[in-house]
Amino acid sequence: MCGIVAYVGPKDAAPILLEGLARLEHRGYDSAGLVVSNKGLKMRKVKGRVGDLAAVVPARFKGTLGIGHTRWATHGAPSDANAHPHLSTDERVAVVHNGVIENADELRAKLEADGAVFVSETDTEVLAHLIARTVEESDSLEEAVRTALKRIVGTYGIAVIDARRPGEVVVARNGSPIVLGIGEKEMFAASDVAALVRYTRQVVHLEDGELAVLRADGFTTFGGDARETAKEPLTVDWEAGHYDTGGYEHYLLKEISEQPETVARTLRGRLDDRFHIAHLGGLNMDARESRSFRRVKIIGCGSAYYSGQIGAQLIEELARIPADAEPASEFRYRSPVVEPDTLYVAISQSGETYDTLAAVQELKRKGGRVLGIVNTVGSAIARECDGGVYLHAGPEVSVASTKAFTSTAVAFALLALHLGRVRDLSPADGRRICEGLRRLPRQIEEILALEPQIKELADKYADAASMMFVGRVRGYPVAREGAQKLKEISYVHAEAYPASELKHGPLALIGPETPTVAIVPDDELLDKNLTTLGEIRARGGRVLMVGHRTADPKLADDCVVVPRNEIELDPILLTIPLQLLAYHAAVALGRDVDKPRNLAKSVTVE
Ligand code: G6P
């Protein structure tokens, strides 16, 4: 949550920090601030967006070292005072922080008793005051930070500067990501590579418990025991261009439109036409191991969880292994039974979602075998897992997930095909799925061509106070993701239900004012779904059907017809019209599509 950027080198820090913060704005955007060091610390911070901050930073804001932050409020409302950085009372130490300090109240009381004057309601400010006290007795800033952090209970990614040491930035990580960027006689740090790729592709991810000192000529990393650690830089293949809107009005529309290409990238080099199997080199499992699992348990948060539901369905159908998905945020708190013959799969676009990471760590502690389906190479979840599948979908910037969702579902189809073909799935069915997967990119293009029609439908339905999304079995996770997209970006209330459950309660909500989006593929449940539509229409409910054919006007007011694939793969295609529907509803309602209120792209707090 929130974004951090730090710079030390020969150039003016402020423009670099502002540019980096703009790249991180999707992580949090209720307030922003920066501080540079130049014969003392100079700070600007405001409630609002990075653009508002840029407007108050003077053109001459000299200083070649600095730290910046864009915030998603946890402790204290969005305000100028609560924005980061936070300074010590003597304005010697400045801190930016992501994460949550759980013992902040207790530390604050002690520090206040000791004369510290707090000016914000944040948990972070305790760190500034703590470090200001330890820095006096320490030989180095890193020692002062390390000593202060020993008193902290909670999670953090931090960057700290000291006015009296104008050549160095100290960063540390525990639960909130920090990545270093190595430049030419300059160093960067950020909470996400998005802020770095404009300047360098050489990065180093800090592990939990690690701390690093950055100077213009290099960096040193230390483990929790204060000993130096050796780190190999990694080259990231994401480019600055990935972070531009590329002529689209919003990142969301750009990312929806990229799906033919991103799905093709997830598939590239992974389908074997000879044996009709998928090759997933990163699984780190031989065929014997792949055969040994009796259950698959999938965890993830938000859209990642819904794509996991599609994944569970694919694994049960193609590999005939019992599989289910659960929100990682629930899984980690319920003391799950971890079984040796269960394969655990963690899903995360960012690879940094704290609830998912904590669930993976708990699984590992208990001896579970965990695969990651992750988009961000080298991210915390990817590093923590025993193996996995990278999506190669390129960075996803808009808060609402689209291309990562479809690529995750495709990755699950590959995993299910792989697990199926080393078990009972026939070569003929393997071939059917391989061919179906290859058809996806072109079929997605066909669906994207329906955008004018879907926009009209969005304009028609956007004024609904509430919408119902229903689907059966394969269609149910699609309905859930459709409802999720609509609420996230248009703020229209949306509920998703299995179509079969409608008559057991939610039918009471149906009436002319609550339209239903029904996912109705041409599968073995078609007739049952059409019966449900009849029940909705009989209560005066309006129906927008998304499926493979147009329905009798008695059953549906409107239909979006998508191309057919293999029934197991249809959910991937059925999702795409719902993304466009949510997008155009949000635009029609004048919403901030890429940065919806109250949300953030990666939730790196509990
Ligand atoms: C946040 C975002 C969601 C996203 C979820 C999981 O809640 O707002 O859009 O689906 O995190 O993110 P991940 O990076 O783990 O896939």
PDB file of C-alpha atoms in Angstrom, residues 185-336:
ATOM      1  CA  LYS A 185      26.709   6.882 -10.056  1.00  0.00           C
ATOM      2  CA  GLU A 186      23.214   7.143  -8.636  1.00  0.00           C
ATOM      3  CA  MET A 187      20.946   4.868  -6.616  1.00  0.00           C
ATOM      4  CA  PHE A 188      17.192   4.622  -6.358  1.00  0.00           C
ATOM      5  CA  ALA A 189      14.817   2.762  -4.106  1.00  0.00           C
ATOM      6  CA  ALA A 190      11.082   2.289  -4.374  1.00  0.00           C
ATOM      7  CA  SER A 191       8.254   0.151  -3.167  1.00  0.00           C
ATOM      8  CA  ASP A 192       7.625  -1.056  -6.729  1.00  0.00           C
ATOM      9  CA  VAL A 193       9.796  -1.363  -9.849  1.00  0.00           C
ATOM     10  CA  ALA A 194       7.248   0.822 -11.664  1.00  0.00           C
ATOM     11  CA  ALA A 195       9.001   3.858 -10.159  1.00  0.00           C
ATOM     12  CA  LEU A 196      12.429   2.700 -11.324  1.00  0.00           C
ATOM     13  CA  VAL A 197      12.162   1.454 -14.903  1.00  0.00           C
ATOM     14  CA  ARG A 198      12.494   4.935 -16.371  1.00  0.00           C
ATOM     15  CA  TYR A 199      15.970   5.124 -14.837  1.00  0.00           C
ATOM     16  CA  THR A 200      17.327   1.592 -14.577  1.00  0.00           C
ATOM     17  CA  ARG A 201      16.499  -2.063 -15.213  1.00  0.00           C
ATOM     18  CA  GLN A 202      19.000  -3.368 -12.652  1.00  0.00           C
ATOM     19  CA  VAL A 203      17.195  -4.016  -9.400  1.00  0.00           C
ATOM     20  CA  VAL A 204      17.700  -5.724  -6.060  1.00  0.00           C
ATOM     21  CA  HIS A 205      14.749  -6.871  -3.972  1.00  0.00           C
ATOM     22  CA  LEU A 206      15.165  -6.618  -0.213  1.00  0.00           C
ATOM     23  CA  GLU A 207      14.004  -9.576   1.870  1.00  0.00           C
ATOM     24  CA  ASP A 208      12.031  -9.165   5.070  1.00  0.00           C
ATOM     25  CA  GLY A 209      14.372  -8.154   7.873  1.00  0.00           C
ATOM     26  CA  GLU A 210      16.918  -6.627   5.491  1.00  0.00           C
ATOM     27  CA  LEU A 211      18.167  -3.060   5.553  1.00  0.00           C
ATOM     28  CA  ALA A 212      20.209  -1.212   2.924  1.00  0.00           C
ATOM     29  CA  VAL A 213      22.326   1.904   2.793  1.00  0.00           C
ATOM     30  CA  LEU A 214      22.296   3.741  -0.539  1.00  0.00           C
ATOM     31  CA  ARG A 215      24.982   6.171  -1.639  1.00  0.00           C
ATOM     32  CA  ALA A 216      25.549   7.657  -5.076  1.00  0.00           C
ATOM     33  CA  ASP A 217      28.340   5.179  -5.725  1.00  0.00           C
ATOM     34  CA  GLY A 218      26.540   2.027  -4.615  1.00  0.00           C
ATOM     35  CA  PHE A 219      24.717   0.220  -1.859  1.00  0.00           C
ATOM     36  CA  THR A 220      25.254  -2.180   1.011  1.00  0.00           C
ATOM     37  CA  THR A 221      22.633  -4.572   2.344  1.00  0.00           C
ATOM     38  CA  PHE A 222      22.458  -6.018   5.833  1.00  0.00           C
ATOM     39  CA  GLY A 223      20.492  -8.939   7.278  1.00  0.00           C
ATOM     40  CA  GLY A 224      18.569  -8.914  10.537  1.00  0.00           C
ATOM     41  CA  ASP A 225      21.792  -9.821  12.387  1.00  0.00           C
ATOM     42  CA  ALA A 226      23.441  -6.602  11.064  1.00  0.00           C
ATOM     43  CA  ARG A 227      25.841  -8.656   8.925  1.00  0.00           C
ATOM     44  CA  GLU A 228      26.318  -7.664   5.299  1.00  0.00           C
ATOM     45  CA  THR A 229      24.351  -9.740   2.802  1.00  0.00           C
ATOM     46  CA  ALA A 230      25.401 -10.470  -0.787  1.00  0.00           C
ATOM     47  CA  LYS A 231      22.729  -9.581  -3.336  1.00  0.00           C
ATOM     48  CA  GLU A 232      22.702 -10.336  -7.052  1.00  0.00           C
ATOM     49  CA  PRO A 233      21.010  -7.643  -9.141  1.00  0.00           C
ATOM     50  CA  LEU A 234      18.135  -8.807 -11.332  1.00  0.00           C
ATOM     51  CA  THR A 235      17.319  -7.346 -14.759  1.00  0.00           C
ATOM     52  CA  VAL A 236      13.641  -6.477 -15.112  1.00  0.00           C
ATOM     53  CA  ASP A 237      12.082  -6.771 -18.558  1.00  0.00           C
ATOM     54  CA  TRP A 238       9.318  -4.255 -17.970  1.00  0.00           C
ATOM     55  CA  GLU A 239       9.863  -1.012 -19.803  1.00  0.00           C
ATOM     56  CA  ALA A 240       8.903   2.567 -19.125  1.00  0.00           C
ATOM     57  CA  GLY A 241       6.514   2.393 -22.120  1.00  0.00           C
ATOM     58  CA  HIS A 242       4.464  -0.200 -20.257  1.00  0.00           C
ATOM     59  CA  TYR A 243       3.563   2.535 -17.827  1.00  0.00           C
ATOM     60  CA  ASP A 244       2.160   4.936 -20.419  1.00  0.00           C
ATOM     61  CA  THR A 245      -1.480   4.997 -21.391  1.00  0.00           C
ATOM     62  CA  GLY A 246      -0.346   4.467 -24.997  1.00  0.00           C
ATOM     63  CA  GLY A 247      -2.951   6.805 -26.444  1.00  0.00           C
ATOM     64  CA  TYR A 248      -5.854   5.244 -24.526  1.00  0.00           C
ATOM     65  CA  GLU A 249      -7.967   7.416 -22.305  1.00  0.00           C
ATOM     66  CA  HIS A 250      -7.331   5.159 -19.302  1.00  0.00           C
ATOM     67  CA  TYR A 251      -4.885   2.447 -18.299  1.00  0.00           C
ATOM     68  CA  LEU A 252      -7.867   0.193 -17.705  1.00  0.00           C
ATOM     69  CA  LEU A 253      -8.983   0.384 -21.336  1.00  0.00           C
ATOM     70  CA  LYS A 254      -5.403  -0.067 -22.491  1.00  0.00           C
ATOM     71  CA  GLU A 255      -5.025  -3.158 -20.321  1.00  0.00           C
ATOM     72  CA  ILE A 256      -8.359  -4.626 -21.444  1.00  0.00           C
ATOM     73  CA  SER A 257      -7.308  -4.052 -25.062  1.00  0.00           C
ATOM     74  CA  GLU A 258      -3.913  -5.683 -24.535  1.00  0.00           C
ATOM     75  CA  GLN A 259      -5.442  -9.039 -23.662  1.00  0.00           C
ATOM     76  CA  PRO A 260      -5.016 -10.751 -27.049  1.00  0.00           C
ATOM     77  CA  GLU A 261      -1.295 -10.091 -26.696  1.00  0.00           C
ATOM     78  CA  THR A 262      -0.988 -10.765 -22.953  1.00  0.00           C
ATOM     79  CA  VAL A 263      -2.850 -14.078 -23.198  1.00  0.00           C
ATOM     80  CA  ALA A 264      -0.561 -15.029 -26.100  1.00  0.00           C
ATOM     81  CA  ARG A 265       2.441 -14.186 -23.917  1.00  0.00           C
ATOM     82  CA  THR A 266       1.179 -16.381 -21.063  1.00  0.00           C
ATOM     83  CA  LEU A 267       0.844 -19.258 -23.547  1.00  0.00           C
ATOM     84  CA  ARG A 268       4.076 -18.657 -25.455  1.00  0.00           C
ATOM     85  CA  GLY A 269       6.386 -21.672 -25.558  1.00  0.00           C
ATOM     86  CA  ARG A 270       4.252 -23.637 -23.135  1.00  0.00           C
ATOM     87  CA  LEU A 271       2.041 -25.797 -25.373  1.00  0.00           C
ATOM     88  CA  ASP A 272       3.402 -29.103 -26.658  1.00  0.00           C
ATOM     89  CA  ASP A 273       1.564 -30.198 -29.811  1.00  0.00           C
ATOM     90  CA  ARG A 274       3.185 -33.599 -29.876  1.00  0.00           C
ATOM     91  CA  PHE A 275       1.982 -34.849 -26.521  1.00  0.00           C
ATOM     92  CA  HIS A 276      -0.793 -32.288 -26.040  1.00  0.00           C
ATOM     93  CA  ILE A 277       0.542 -31.223 -22.675  1.00  0.00           C
ATOM     94  CA  ALA A 278       1.711 -27.929 -21.173  1.00  0.00           C
ATOM     95  CA  HIS A 279       5.342 -27.387 -20.250  1.00  0.00           C
ATOM     96  CA  LEU A 280       5.744 -25.219 -17.208  1.00  0.00           C
ATOM     97  CA  GLY A 281       9.436 -25.160 -16.398  1.00  0.00           C
ATOM     98  CA  GLY A 282       8.975 -23.137 -13.231  1.00  0.00           C
ATOM     99  CA  LEU A 283       6.881 -25.780 -11.449  1.00  0.00           C
ATOM    100  CA  ASN A 284      10.038 -27.543 -10.263  1.00  0.00           C
ATOM    101  CA  MET A 285       8.120 -30.845 -10.148  1.00  0.00           C
ATOM    102  CA  ASP A 286       8.690 -34.035 -12.082  1.00  0.00           C
ATOM    103  CA  ALA A 287       5.800 -36.125 -13.434  1.00  0.00           C
ATOM    104  CA  ARG A 288       5.847 -38.392 -10.377  1.00  0.00           C
ATOM    105  CA  GLU A 289       5.400 -35.483  -8.043  1.00  0.00           C
ATOM    106  CA  SER A 290       2.721 -34.012 -10.310  1.00  0.00           C
ATOM    107  CA  ARG A 291       0.830 -37.293  -9.923  1.00  0.00           C
ATOM    108  CA  SER A 292       1.188 -37.443  -6.167  1.00  0.00           C
ATOM    109  CA  PHE A 293      -1.289 -34.717  -5.157  1.00  0.00           C
ATOM    110  CA  ARG A 294      -4.753 -35.657  -4.001  1.00  0.00           C
ATOM    111  CA  ARG A 295      -6.091 -32.150  -3.609  1.00  0.00           C
ATOM    112  CA  VAL A 296      -5.403 -28.632  -4.876  1.00  0.00           C
ATOM    113  CA  LYS A 297      -6.055 -25.612  -2.693  1.00  0.00           C
ATOM    114  CA  ILE A 298      -5.914 -22.174  -4.296  1.00  0.00           C
ATOM    115  CA  ILE A 299      -5.575 -18.896  -2.416  1.00  0.00           C
ATOM    116  CA  GLY A 300      -5.588 -15.252  -3.467  1.00  0.00           C
ATOM    117  CA  CYS A 301      -7.343 -11.965  -2.721  1.00  0.00           C
ATOM    118  CA  GLY A 302      -9.947  -9.996  -4.666  1.00  0.00           C
ATOM    119  CA  SER A 303      -9.891 -10.705  -8.385  1.00  0.00           C
ATOM    120  CA  ALA A 304      -7.007 -13.117  -7.857  1.00  0.00           C
ATOM    121  CA  TYR A 305      -9.341 -15.215  -5.692  1.00  0.00           C
ATOM    122  CA  TYR A 306     -12.057 -15.201  -8.358  1.00  0.00           C
ATOM    123  CA  SER A 307      -9.560 -16.262 -11.018  1.00  0.00           C
ATOM    124  CA  GLY A 308      -8.589 -19.001  -8.557  1.00  0.00           C
ATOM    125  CA  GLN A 309     -12.201 -20.195  -8.598  1.00  0.00           C
ATOM    126  CA  ILE A 310     -11.972 -20.509 -12.366  1.00  0.00           C
ATOM    127  CA  GLY A 311      -8.679 -22.342 -11.798  1.00  0.00           C
ATOM    128  CA  ALA A 312     -10.215 -24.787  -9.315  1.00  0.00           C
ATOM    129  CA  GLN A 313     -12.940 -25.605 -11.827  1.00  0.00           C
ATOM    130  CA  LEU A 314     -10.361 -26.198 -14.585  1.00  0.00           C
ATOM    131  CA  ILE A 315      -8.252 -28.461 -12.381  1.00  0.00           C
ATOM    132  CA  GLU A 316     -11.241 -30.535 -11.291  1.00  0.00           C
ATOM    133  CA  GLU A 317     -12.529 -30.873 -14.837  1.00  0.00           C
ATOM    134  CA  LEU A 318      -9.276 -31.530 -16.666  1.00  0.00           C
ATOM    135  CA  ALA A 319      -7.124 -33.219 -14.033  1.00  0.00           C
ATOM    136  CA  ARG A 320      -9.947 -34.708 -11.939  1.00  0.00           C
ATOM    137  CA  ILE A 321      -8.269 -33.590  -8.714  1.00  0.00           C
ATOM    138  CA  PRO A 322     -10.566 -32.097  -6.066  1.00  0.00           C
ATOM    139  CA  ALA A 323      -9.765 -28.388  -6.021  1.00  0.00           C
ATOM    140  CA  ASP A 324     -11.149 -25.294  -4.394  1.00  0.00           C
ATOM    141  CA  ALA A 325     -10.256 -21.644  -3.934  1.00  0.00           C
ATOM    142  CA  GLU A 326     -10.425 -19.545  -0.791  1.00  0.00           C
ATOM    143  CA  PRO A 327      -9.581 -15.915  -0.013  1.00  0.00           C
ATOM    144  CA  ALA A 328      -5.995 -15.886   1.272  1.00  0.00           C
ATOM    145  CA  SER A 329      -7.085 -13.323   3.840  1.00  0.00           C
ATOM    146  CA  GLU A 330      -9.452 -15.885   5.407  1.00  0.00           C
ATOM    147  CA  PHE A 331      -7.243 -18.911   4.946  1.00  0.00           C
ATOM    148  CA  ARG A 332      -4.354 -17.483   6.962  1.00  0.00           C
ATOM    149  CA  TYR A 333      -6.481 -16.674   9.985  1.00  0.00           C
ATOM    150  CA  ARG A 334      -8.329 -19.944  10.375  1.00  0.00           C
ATOM    151  CA  SER A 335      -5.450 -22.218  11.273  1.00  0.00           C
ATOM    152  CA  PRO A 336      -5.854 -24.392   8.177  1.00  0.00           C
TER     153      PRO A 336
END
